PDB file of C-alpha atoms in Angstrom:
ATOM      1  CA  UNK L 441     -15.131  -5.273 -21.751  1.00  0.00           C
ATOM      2  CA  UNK L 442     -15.469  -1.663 -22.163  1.00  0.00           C
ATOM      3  CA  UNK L 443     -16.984   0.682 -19.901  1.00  0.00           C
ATOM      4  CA  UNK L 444     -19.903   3.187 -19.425  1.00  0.00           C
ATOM      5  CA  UNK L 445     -19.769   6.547 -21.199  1.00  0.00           C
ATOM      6  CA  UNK L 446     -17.755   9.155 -18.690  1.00  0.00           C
ATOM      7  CA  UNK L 447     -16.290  12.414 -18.721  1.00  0.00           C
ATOM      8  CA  UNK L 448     -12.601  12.836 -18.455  1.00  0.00           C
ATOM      9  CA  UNK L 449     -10.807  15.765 -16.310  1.00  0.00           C
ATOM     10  CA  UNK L 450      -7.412  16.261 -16.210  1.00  0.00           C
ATOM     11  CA  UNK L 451      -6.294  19.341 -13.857  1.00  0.00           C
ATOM     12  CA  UNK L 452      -3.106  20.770 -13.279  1.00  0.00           C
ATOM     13  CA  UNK L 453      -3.275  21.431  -9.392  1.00  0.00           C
ATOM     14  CA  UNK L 454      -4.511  19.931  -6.230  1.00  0.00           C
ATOM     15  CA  UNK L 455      -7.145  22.016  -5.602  1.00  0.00           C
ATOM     16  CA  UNK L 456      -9.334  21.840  -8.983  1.00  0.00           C
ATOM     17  CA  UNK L 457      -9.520  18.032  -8.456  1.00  0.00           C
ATOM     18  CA  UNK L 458     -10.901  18.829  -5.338  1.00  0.00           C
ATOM     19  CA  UNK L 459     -13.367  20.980  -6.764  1.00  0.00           C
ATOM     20  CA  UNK L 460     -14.106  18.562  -9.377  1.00  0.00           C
ATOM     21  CA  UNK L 461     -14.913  16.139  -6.670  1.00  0.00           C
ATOM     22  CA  UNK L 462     -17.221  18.749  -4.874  1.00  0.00           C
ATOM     23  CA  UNK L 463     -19.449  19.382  -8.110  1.00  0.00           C
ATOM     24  CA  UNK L 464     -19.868  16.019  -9.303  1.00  0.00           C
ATOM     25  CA  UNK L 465     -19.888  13.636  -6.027  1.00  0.00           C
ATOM     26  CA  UNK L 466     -20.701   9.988  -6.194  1.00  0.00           C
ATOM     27  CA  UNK L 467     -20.458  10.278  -9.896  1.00  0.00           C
ATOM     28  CA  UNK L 468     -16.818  11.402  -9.726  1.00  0.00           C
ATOM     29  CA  UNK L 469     -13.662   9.438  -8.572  1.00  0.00           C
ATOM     30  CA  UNK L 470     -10.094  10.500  -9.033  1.00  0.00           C
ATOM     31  CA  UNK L 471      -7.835   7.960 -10.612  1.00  0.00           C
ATOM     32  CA  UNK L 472      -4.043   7.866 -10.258  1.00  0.00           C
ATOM     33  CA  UNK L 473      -1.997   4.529 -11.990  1.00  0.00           C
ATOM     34  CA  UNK L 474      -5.673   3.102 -12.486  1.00  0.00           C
ATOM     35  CA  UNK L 475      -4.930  -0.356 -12.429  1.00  0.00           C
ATOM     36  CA  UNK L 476      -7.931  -0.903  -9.896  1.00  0.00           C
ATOM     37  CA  UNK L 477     -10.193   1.163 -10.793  1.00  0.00           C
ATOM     38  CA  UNK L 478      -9.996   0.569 -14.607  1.00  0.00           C
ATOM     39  CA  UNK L 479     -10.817  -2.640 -14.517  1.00  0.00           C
ATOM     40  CA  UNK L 480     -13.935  -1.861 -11.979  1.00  0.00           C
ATOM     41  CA  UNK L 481     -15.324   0.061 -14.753  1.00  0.00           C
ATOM     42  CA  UNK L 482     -14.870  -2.455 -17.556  1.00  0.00           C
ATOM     43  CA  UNK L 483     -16.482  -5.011 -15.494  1.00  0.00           C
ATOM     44  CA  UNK L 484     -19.277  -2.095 -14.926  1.00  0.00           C
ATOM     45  CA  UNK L 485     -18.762  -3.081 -11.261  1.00  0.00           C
ATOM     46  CA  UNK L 486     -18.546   1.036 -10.573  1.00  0.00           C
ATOM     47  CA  UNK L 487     -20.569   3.409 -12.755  1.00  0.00           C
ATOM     48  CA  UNK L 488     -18.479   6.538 -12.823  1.00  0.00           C
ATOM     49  CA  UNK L 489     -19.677   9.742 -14.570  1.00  0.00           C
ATOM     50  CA  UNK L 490     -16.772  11.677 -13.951  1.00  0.00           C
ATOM     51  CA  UNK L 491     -12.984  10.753 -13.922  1.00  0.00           C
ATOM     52  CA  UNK L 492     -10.677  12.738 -12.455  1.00  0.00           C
ATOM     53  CA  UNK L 493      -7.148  11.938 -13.752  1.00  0.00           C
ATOM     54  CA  UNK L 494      -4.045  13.304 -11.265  1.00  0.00           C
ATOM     55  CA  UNK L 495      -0.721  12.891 -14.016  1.00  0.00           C
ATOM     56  CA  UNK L 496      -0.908  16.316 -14.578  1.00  0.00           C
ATOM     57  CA  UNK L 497      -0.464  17.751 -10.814  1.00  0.00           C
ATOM     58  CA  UNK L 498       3.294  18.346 -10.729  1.00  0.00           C
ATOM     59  CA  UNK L 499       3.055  19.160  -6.600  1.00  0.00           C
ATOM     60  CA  UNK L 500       1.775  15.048  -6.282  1.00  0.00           C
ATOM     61  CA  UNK L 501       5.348  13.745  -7.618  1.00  0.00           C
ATOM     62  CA  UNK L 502       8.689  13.542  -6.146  1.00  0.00           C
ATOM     63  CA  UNK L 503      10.579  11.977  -3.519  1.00  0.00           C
ATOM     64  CA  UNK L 504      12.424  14.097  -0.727  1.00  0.00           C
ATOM     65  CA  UNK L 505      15.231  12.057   1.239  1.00  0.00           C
ATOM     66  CA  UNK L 506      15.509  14.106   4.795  1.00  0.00           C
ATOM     67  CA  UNK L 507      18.130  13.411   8.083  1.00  0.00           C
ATOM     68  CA  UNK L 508      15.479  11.680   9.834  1.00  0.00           C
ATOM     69  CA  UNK L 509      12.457  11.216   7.461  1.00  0.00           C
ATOM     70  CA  UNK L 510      11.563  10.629   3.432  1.00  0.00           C
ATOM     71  CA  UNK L 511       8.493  12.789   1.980  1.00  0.00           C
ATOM     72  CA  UNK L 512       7.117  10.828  -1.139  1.00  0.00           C
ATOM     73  CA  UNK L 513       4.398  12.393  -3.658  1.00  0.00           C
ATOM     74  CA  UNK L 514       1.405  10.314  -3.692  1.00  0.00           C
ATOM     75  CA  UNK L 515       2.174   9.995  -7.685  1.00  0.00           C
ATOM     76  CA  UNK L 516       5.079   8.405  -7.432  1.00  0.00           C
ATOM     77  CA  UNK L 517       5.186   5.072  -9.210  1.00  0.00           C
ATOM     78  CA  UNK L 518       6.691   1.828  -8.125  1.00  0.00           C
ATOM     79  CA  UNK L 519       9.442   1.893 -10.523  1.00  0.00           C
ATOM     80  CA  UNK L 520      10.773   4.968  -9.004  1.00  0.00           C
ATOM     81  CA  UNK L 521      10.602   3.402  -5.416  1.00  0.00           C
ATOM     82  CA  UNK L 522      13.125   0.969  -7.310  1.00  0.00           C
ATOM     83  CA  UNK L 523      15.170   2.947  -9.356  1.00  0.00           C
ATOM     84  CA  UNK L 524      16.019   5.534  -6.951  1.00  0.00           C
ATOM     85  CA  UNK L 525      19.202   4.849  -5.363  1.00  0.00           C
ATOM     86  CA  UNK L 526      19.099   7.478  -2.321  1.00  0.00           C
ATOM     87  CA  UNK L 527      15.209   6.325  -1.063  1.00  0.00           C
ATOM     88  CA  UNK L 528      16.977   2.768  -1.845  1.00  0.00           C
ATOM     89  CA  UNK L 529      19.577   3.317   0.878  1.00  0.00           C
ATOM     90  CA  UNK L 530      17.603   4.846   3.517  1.00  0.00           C
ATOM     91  CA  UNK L 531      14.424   2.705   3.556  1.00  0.00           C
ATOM     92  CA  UNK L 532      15.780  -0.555   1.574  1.00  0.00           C
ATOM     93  CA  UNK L 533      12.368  -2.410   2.321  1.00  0.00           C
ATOM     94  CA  UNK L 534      10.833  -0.151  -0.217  1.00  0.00           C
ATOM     95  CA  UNK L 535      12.326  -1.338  -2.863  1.00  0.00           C
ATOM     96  CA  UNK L 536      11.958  -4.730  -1.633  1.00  0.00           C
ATOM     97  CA  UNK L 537       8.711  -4.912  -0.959  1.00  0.00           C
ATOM     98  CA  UNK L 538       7.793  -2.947  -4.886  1.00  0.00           C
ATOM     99  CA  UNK L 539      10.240  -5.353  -6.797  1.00  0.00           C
ATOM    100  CA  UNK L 540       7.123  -7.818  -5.628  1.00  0.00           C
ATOM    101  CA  UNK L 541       4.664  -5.720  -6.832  1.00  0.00           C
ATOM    102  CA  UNK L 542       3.253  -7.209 -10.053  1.00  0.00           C
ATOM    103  CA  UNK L 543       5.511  -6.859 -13.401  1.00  0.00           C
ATOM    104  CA  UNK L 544       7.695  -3.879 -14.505  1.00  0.00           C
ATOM    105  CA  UNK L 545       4.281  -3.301 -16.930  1.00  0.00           C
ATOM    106  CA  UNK L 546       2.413  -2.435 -13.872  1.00  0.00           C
ATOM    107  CA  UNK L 547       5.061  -0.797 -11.661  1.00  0.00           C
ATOM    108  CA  UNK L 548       6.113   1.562 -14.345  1.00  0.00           C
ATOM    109  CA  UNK L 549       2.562   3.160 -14.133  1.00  0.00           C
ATOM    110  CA  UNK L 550       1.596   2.324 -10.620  1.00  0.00           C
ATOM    111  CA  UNK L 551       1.575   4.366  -7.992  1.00  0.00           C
ATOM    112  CA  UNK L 552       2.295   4.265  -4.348  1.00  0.00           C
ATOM    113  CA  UNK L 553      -0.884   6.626  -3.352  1.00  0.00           C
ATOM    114  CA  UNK L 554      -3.207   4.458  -5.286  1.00  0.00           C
ATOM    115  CA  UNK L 555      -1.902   1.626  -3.842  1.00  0.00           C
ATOM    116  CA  UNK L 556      -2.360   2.604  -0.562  1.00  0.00           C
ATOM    117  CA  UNK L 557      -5.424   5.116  -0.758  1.00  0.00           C
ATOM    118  CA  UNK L 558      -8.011   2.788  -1.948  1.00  0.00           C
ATOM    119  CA  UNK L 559      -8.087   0.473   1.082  1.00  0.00           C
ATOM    120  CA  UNK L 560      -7.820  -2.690  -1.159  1.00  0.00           C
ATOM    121  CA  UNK L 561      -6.477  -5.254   1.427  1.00  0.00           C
ATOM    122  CA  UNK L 562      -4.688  -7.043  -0.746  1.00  0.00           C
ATOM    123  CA  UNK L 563      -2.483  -4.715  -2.013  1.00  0.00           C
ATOM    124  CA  UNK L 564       1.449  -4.952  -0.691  1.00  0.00           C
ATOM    125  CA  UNK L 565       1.880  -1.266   0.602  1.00  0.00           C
ATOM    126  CA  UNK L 566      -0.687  -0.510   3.161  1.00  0.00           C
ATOM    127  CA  UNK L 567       0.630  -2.953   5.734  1.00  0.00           C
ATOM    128  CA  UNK L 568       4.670  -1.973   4.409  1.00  0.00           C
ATOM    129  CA  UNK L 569       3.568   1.803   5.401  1.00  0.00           C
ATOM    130  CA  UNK L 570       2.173   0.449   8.793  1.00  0.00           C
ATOM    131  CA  UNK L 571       5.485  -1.350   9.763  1.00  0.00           C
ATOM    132  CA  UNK L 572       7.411   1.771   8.625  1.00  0.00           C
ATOM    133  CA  UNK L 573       4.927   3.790  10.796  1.00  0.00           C
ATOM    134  CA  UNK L 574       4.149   6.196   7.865  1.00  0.00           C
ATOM    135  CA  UNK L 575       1.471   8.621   7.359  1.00  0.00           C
ATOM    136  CA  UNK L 576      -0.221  10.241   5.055  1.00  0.00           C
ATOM    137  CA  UNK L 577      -1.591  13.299   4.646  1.00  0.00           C
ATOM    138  CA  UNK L 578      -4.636  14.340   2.762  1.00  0.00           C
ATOM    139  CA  UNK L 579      -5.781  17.297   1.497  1.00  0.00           C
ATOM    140  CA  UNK L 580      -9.806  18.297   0.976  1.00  0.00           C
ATOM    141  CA  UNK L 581     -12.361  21.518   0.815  1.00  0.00           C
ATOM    142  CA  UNK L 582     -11.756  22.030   4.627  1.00  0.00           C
ATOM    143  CA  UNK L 583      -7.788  21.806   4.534  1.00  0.00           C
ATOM    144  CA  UNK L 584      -5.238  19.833   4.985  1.00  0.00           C
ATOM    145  CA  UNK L 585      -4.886  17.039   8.159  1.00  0.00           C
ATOM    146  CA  UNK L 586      -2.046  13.871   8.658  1.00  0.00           C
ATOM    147  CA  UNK L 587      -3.457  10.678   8.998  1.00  0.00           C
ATOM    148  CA  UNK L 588      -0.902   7.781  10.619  1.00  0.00           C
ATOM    149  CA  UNK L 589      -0.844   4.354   8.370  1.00  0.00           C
ATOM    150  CA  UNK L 590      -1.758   2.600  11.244  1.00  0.00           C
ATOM    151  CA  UNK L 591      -5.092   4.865  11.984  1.00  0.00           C
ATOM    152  CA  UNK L 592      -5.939   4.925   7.926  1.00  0.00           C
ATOM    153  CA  UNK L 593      -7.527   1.484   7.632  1.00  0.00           C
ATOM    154  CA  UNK L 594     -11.163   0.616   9.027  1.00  0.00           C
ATOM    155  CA  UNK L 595     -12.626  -2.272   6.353  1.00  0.00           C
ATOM    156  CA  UNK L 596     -11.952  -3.151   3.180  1.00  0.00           C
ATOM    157  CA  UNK L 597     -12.043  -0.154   0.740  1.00  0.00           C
ATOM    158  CA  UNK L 598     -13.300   1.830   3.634  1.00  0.00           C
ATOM    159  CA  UNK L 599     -10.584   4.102   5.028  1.00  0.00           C
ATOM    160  CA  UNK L 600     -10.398   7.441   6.969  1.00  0.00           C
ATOM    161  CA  UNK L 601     -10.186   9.783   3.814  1.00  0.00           C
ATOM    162  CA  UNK L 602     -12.948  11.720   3.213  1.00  0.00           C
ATOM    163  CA  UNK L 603     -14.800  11.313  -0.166  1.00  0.00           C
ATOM    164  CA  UNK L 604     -13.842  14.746  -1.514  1.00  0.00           C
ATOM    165  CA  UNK L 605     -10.013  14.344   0.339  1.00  0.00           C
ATOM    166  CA  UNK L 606      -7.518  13.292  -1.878  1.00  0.00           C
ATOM    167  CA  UNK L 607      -4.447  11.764  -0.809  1.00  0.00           C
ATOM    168  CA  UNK L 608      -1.628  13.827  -1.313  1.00  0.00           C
ATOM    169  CA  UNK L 609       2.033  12.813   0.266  1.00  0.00           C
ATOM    170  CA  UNK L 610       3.287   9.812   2.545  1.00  0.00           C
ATOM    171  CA  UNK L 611       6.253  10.502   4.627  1.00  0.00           C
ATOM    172  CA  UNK L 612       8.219   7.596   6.336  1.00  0.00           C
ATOM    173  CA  UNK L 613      10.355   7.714   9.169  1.00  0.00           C
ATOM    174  CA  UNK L 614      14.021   6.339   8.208  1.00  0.00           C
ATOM    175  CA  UNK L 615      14.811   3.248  10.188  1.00  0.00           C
ATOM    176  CA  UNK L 616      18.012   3.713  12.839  1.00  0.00           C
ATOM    177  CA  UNK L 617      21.262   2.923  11.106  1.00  0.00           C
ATOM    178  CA  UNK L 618      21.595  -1.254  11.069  1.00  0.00           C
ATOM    179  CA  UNK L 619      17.930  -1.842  11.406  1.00  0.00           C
ATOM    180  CA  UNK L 620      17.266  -5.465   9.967  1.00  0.00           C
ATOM    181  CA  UNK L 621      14.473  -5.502   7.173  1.00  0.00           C
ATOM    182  CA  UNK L 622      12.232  -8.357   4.839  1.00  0.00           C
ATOM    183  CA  UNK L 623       9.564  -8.483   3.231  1.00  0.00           C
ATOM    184  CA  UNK L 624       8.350 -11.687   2.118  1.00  0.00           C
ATOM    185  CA  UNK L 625       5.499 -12.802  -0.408  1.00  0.00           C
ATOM    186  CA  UNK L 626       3.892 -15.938  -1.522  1.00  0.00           C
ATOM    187  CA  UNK L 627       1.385 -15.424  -4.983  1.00  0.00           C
ATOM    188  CA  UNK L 628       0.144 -18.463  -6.859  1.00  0.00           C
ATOM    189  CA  UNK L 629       1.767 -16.612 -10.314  1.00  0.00           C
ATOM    190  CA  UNK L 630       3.659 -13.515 -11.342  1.00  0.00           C
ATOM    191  CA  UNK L 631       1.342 -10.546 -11.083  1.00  0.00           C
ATOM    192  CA  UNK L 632      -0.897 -12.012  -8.379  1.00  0.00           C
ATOM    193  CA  UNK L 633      -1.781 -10.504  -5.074  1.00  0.00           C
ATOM    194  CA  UNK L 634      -0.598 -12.347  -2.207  1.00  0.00           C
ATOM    195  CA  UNK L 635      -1.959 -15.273  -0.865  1.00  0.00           C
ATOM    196  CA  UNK L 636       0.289 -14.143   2.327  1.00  0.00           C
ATOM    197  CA  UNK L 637       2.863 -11.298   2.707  1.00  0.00           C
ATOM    198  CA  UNK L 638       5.070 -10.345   5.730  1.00  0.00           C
ATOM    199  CA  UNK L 639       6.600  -7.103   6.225  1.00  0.00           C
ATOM    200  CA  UNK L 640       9.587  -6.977   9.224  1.00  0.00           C
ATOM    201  CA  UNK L 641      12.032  -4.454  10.923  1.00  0.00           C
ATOM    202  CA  UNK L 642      14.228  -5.292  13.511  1.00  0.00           C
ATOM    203  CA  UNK L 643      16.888  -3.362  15.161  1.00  0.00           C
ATOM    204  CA  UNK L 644      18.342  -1.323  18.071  1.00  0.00           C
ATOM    205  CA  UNK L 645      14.982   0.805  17.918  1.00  0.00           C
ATOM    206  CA  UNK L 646      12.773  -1.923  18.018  1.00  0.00           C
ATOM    207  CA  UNK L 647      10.486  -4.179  15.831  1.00  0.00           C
ATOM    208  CA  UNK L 648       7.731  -4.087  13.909  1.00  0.00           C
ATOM    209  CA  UNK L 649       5.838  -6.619  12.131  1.00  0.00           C
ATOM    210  CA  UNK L 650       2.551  -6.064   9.109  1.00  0.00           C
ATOM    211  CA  UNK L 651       0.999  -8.753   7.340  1.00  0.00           C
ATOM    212  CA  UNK L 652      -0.608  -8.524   4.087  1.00  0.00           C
ATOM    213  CA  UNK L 653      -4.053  -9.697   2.423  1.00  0.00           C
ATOM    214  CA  UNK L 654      -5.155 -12.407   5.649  1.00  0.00           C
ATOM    215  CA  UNK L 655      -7.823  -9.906   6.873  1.00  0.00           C
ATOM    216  CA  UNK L 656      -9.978  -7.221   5.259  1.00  0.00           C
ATOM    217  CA  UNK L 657      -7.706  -4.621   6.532  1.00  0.00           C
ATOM    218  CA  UNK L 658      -3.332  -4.550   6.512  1.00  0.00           C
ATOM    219  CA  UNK L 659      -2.599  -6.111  10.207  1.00  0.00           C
ATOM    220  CA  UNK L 660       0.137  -4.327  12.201  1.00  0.00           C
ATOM    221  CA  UNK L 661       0.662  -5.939  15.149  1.00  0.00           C
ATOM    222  CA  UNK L 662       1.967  -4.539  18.573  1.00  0.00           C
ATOM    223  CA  UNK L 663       2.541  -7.311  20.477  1.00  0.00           C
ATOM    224  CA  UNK L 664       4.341  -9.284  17.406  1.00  0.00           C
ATOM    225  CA  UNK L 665       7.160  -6.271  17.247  1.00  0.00           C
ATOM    226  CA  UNK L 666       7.619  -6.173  21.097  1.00  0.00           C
ATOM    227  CA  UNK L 667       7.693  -9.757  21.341  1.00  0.00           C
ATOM    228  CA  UNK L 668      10.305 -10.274  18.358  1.00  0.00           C
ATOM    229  CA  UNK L 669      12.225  -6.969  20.056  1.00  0.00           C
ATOM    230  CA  UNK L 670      12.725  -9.064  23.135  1.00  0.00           C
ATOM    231  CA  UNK L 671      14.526 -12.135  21.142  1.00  0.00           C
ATOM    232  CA  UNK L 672      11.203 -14.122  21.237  1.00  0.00           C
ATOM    233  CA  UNK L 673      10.985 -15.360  17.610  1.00  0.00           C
ATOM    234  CA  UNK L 674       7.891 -17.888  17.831  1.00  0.00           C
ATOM    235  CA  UNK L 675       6.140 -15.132  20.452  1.00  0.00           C
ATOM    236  CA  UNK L 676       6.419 -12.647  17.827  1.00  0.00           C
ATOM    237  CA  UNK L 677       4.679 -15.545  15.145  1.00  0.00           C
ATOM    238  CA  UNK L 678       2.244 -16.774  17.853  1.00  0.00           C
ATOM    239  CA  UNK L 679       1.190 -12.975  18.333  1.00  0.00           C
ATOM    240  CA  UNK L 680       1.162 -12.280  14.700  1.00  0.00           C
ATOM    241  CA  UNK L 681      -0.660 -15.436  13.625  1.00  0.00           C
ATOM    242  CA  UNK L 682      -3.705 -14.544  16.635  1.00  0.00           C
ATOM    243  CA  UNK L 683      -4.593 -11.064  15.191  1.00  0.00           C
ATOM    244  CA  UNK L 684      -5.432 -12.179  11.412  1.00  0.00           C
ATOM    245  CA  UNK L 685      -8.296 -12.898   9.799  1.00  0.00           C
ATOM    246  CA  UNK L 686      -8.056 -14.861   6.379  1.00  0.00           C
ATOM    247  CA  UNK L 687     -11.230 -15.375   4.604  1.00  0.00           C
ATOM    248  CA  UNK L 688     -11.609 -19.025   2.325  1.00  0.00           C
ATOM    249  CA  UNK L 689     -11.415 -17.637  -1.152  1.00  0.00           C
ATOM    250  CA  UNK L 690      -9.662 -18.892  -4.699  1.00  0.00           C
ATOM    251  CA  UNK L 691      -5.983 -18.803  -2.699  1.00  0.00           C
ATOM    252  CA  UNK L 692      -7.339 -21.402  -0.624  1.00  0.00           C
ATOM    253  CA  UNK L 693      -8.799 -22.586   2.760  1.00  0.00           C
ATOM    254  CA  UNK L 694      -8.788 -20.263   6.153  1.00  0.00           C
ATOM    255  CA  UNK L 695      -6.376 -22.879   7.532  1.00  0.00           C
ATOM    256  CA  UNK L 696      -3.612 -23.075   4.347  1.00  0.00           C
ATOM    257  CA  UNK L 697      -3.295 -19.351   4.582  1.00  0.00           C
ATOM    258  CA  UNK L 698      -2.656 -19.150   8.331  1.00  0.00           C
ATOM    259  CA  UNK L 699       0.269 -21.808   7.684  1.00  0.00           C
ATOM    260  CA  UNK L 700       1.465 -19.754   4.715  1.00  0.00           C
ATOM    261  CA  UNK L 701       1.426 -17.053   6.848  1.00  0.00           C
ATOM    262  CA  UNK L 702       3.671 -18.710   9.540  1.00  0.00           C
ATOM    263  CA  UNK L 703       6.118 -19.491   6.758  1.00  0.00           C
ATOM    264  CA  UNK L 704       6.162 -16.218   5.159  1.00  0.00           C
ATOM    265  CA  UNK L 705       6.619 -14.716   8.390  1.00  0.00           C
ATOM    266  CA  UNK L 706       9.246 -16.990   9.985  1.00  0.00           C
ATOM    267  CA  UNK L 707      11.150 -16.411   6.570  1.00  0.00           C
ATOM    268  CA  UNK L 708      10.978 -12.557   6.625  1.00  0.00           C
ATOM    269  CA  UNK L 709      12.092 -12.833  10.808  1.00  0.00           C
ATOM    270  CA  UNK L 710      14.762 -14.617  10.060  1.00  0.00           C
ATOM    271  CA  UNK L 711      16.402 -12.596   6.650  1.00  0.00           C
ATOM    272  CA  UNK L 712      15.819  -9.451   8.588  1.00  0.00           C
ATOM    273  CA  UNK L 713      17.683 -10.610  11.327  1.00  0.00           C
ATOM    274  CA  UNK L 714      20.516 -11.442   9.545  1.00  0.00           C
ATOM    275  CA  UNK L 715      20.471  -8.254   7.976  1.00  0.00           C
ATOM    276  CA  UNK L 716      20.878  -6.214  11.239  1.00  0.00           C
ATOM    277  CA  UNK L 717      24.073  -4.673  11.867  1.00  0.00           C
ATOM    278  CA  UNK L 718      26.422  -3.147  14.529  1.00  0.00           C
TER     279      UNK L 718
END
């Protein structure tokens, strides 16, 4: 499989991708750890004139650990969500959640903005950044403007980014000291997306509950996190369970991912709880 002729860019700043974007339009798309987008364009499934690479743009990498909130570059891979010890201790679910993410082949190269930027619903970090209430901010011809996680989403691969906007940092609140965390997957193999995933925190500040790849958007649900807040365990399931949407597909039926989904999420309830402290 090899793809249609294109022309490669590789700039060194934020704003000459943008402007690359501007000139070409359709025919251009920016491309971060690629491992989306490549394949597209082997399977000629998007026909791409223009590819607009972002390793070089030093100002897209880096992670900043503050008192109350962590700023992460929109190039920063899921092996450094891993490896790095200080983001490790003050959101622990990051790690988690990426140590599910494929194989250390993909998560060396893989980012955490192309993960979340494309809108793919299957992917594990769009609903992790809605339970941890992130948001992302993204930067275009007219400027720059901050997006919540939980306002990003609208279909699949339809989000609230602009075509010519590309997005640039995610920042994350840090959970209160003792908050409970899990996040649970089930994938038919190594490397799969899930056929159900469950994000959860629990704590003194609350709850809050996402669930992965069982609709064609990341479902963060309200009711789920103030239910499970109050003590009410199958509430919080029952709440969760109403607002998805699975689709029949090769992972199976509409009604063996809804039970998967009651497992996963009873699973990740009940490790986070046992993880709260004080």
């Amino acid at each position: 499989m090899i793809p249609a002729g294109f022309e490669y860019h590789r700039p060194n700043d934020v704003a000459s991708a943008i402007a690359l974007l501007q000139e070409h339009g359709d025919a251009a798309r920016v491309v971060a750890g690629g491992h989306s987008l490549i394949p597209m364009m082997k399977l000629r499934l998007t026909d791409l004139s223009h590819l607009v690479d972002l390793q070089a743009i030093a100002a897209l990498k880096g992670i900043e650990i503050g008192a109350g909130s962590v700023t992460l570059g929109a190039m920063v891979t899921q092996h450094e969500l891993i490896t790095h010890e200080a983001l490790a201790a003050a959101i622990p679910l990051l790690r988690e959640a990426a140590l599910q993410i494929a194989d250390p082949q993909v998560r060396y190269v893989g980012t955490l903005g192309g993960n979340v930027a494309n809108g793919d619903p299957g992917n594990d970090m769009p609903g992790l950044m809605q339970c941890l209430d992130a948001s992302f901010e993204v930067q275009g011809p007219n400027g720059t403007r901050t997006i919540a996680a939980r306002d990003f989403y609208e279909s699949a691969y339809v989000t609230a980014r602009e075509e010519e906007e590309i997005l640039t940092r995610i920042t994350i609140p840090v959970p209160a000291v003792g908050t409970g965390y899990a996040y649970e997957k089930q994938k038919r193999k190594i490397g799969d997306y899930a056929t159900a995933a469950a994000a959860v925190l629990v704590g003194k500040g609350g709850a809050s509950i996402a669930m992965t790849n069982l609709s064609d958007t990341p479902i963060w649900s309200e009711e789920a996190g103030a239910a499970l807040a109050a003590g009410d365990r199958d509430g919080a399931v029952a709440a969760a369970l109403a607002a998805i949407d699975p689709q029949e597909d090769m992972r199976g039926p509409i009604e063996f991912k809804k039970h998967v989904a009651g497992v996963v999420l009873r699973r990740a309830i009940d490790r986070a709880l046992l993880r709260v402290a004080g």
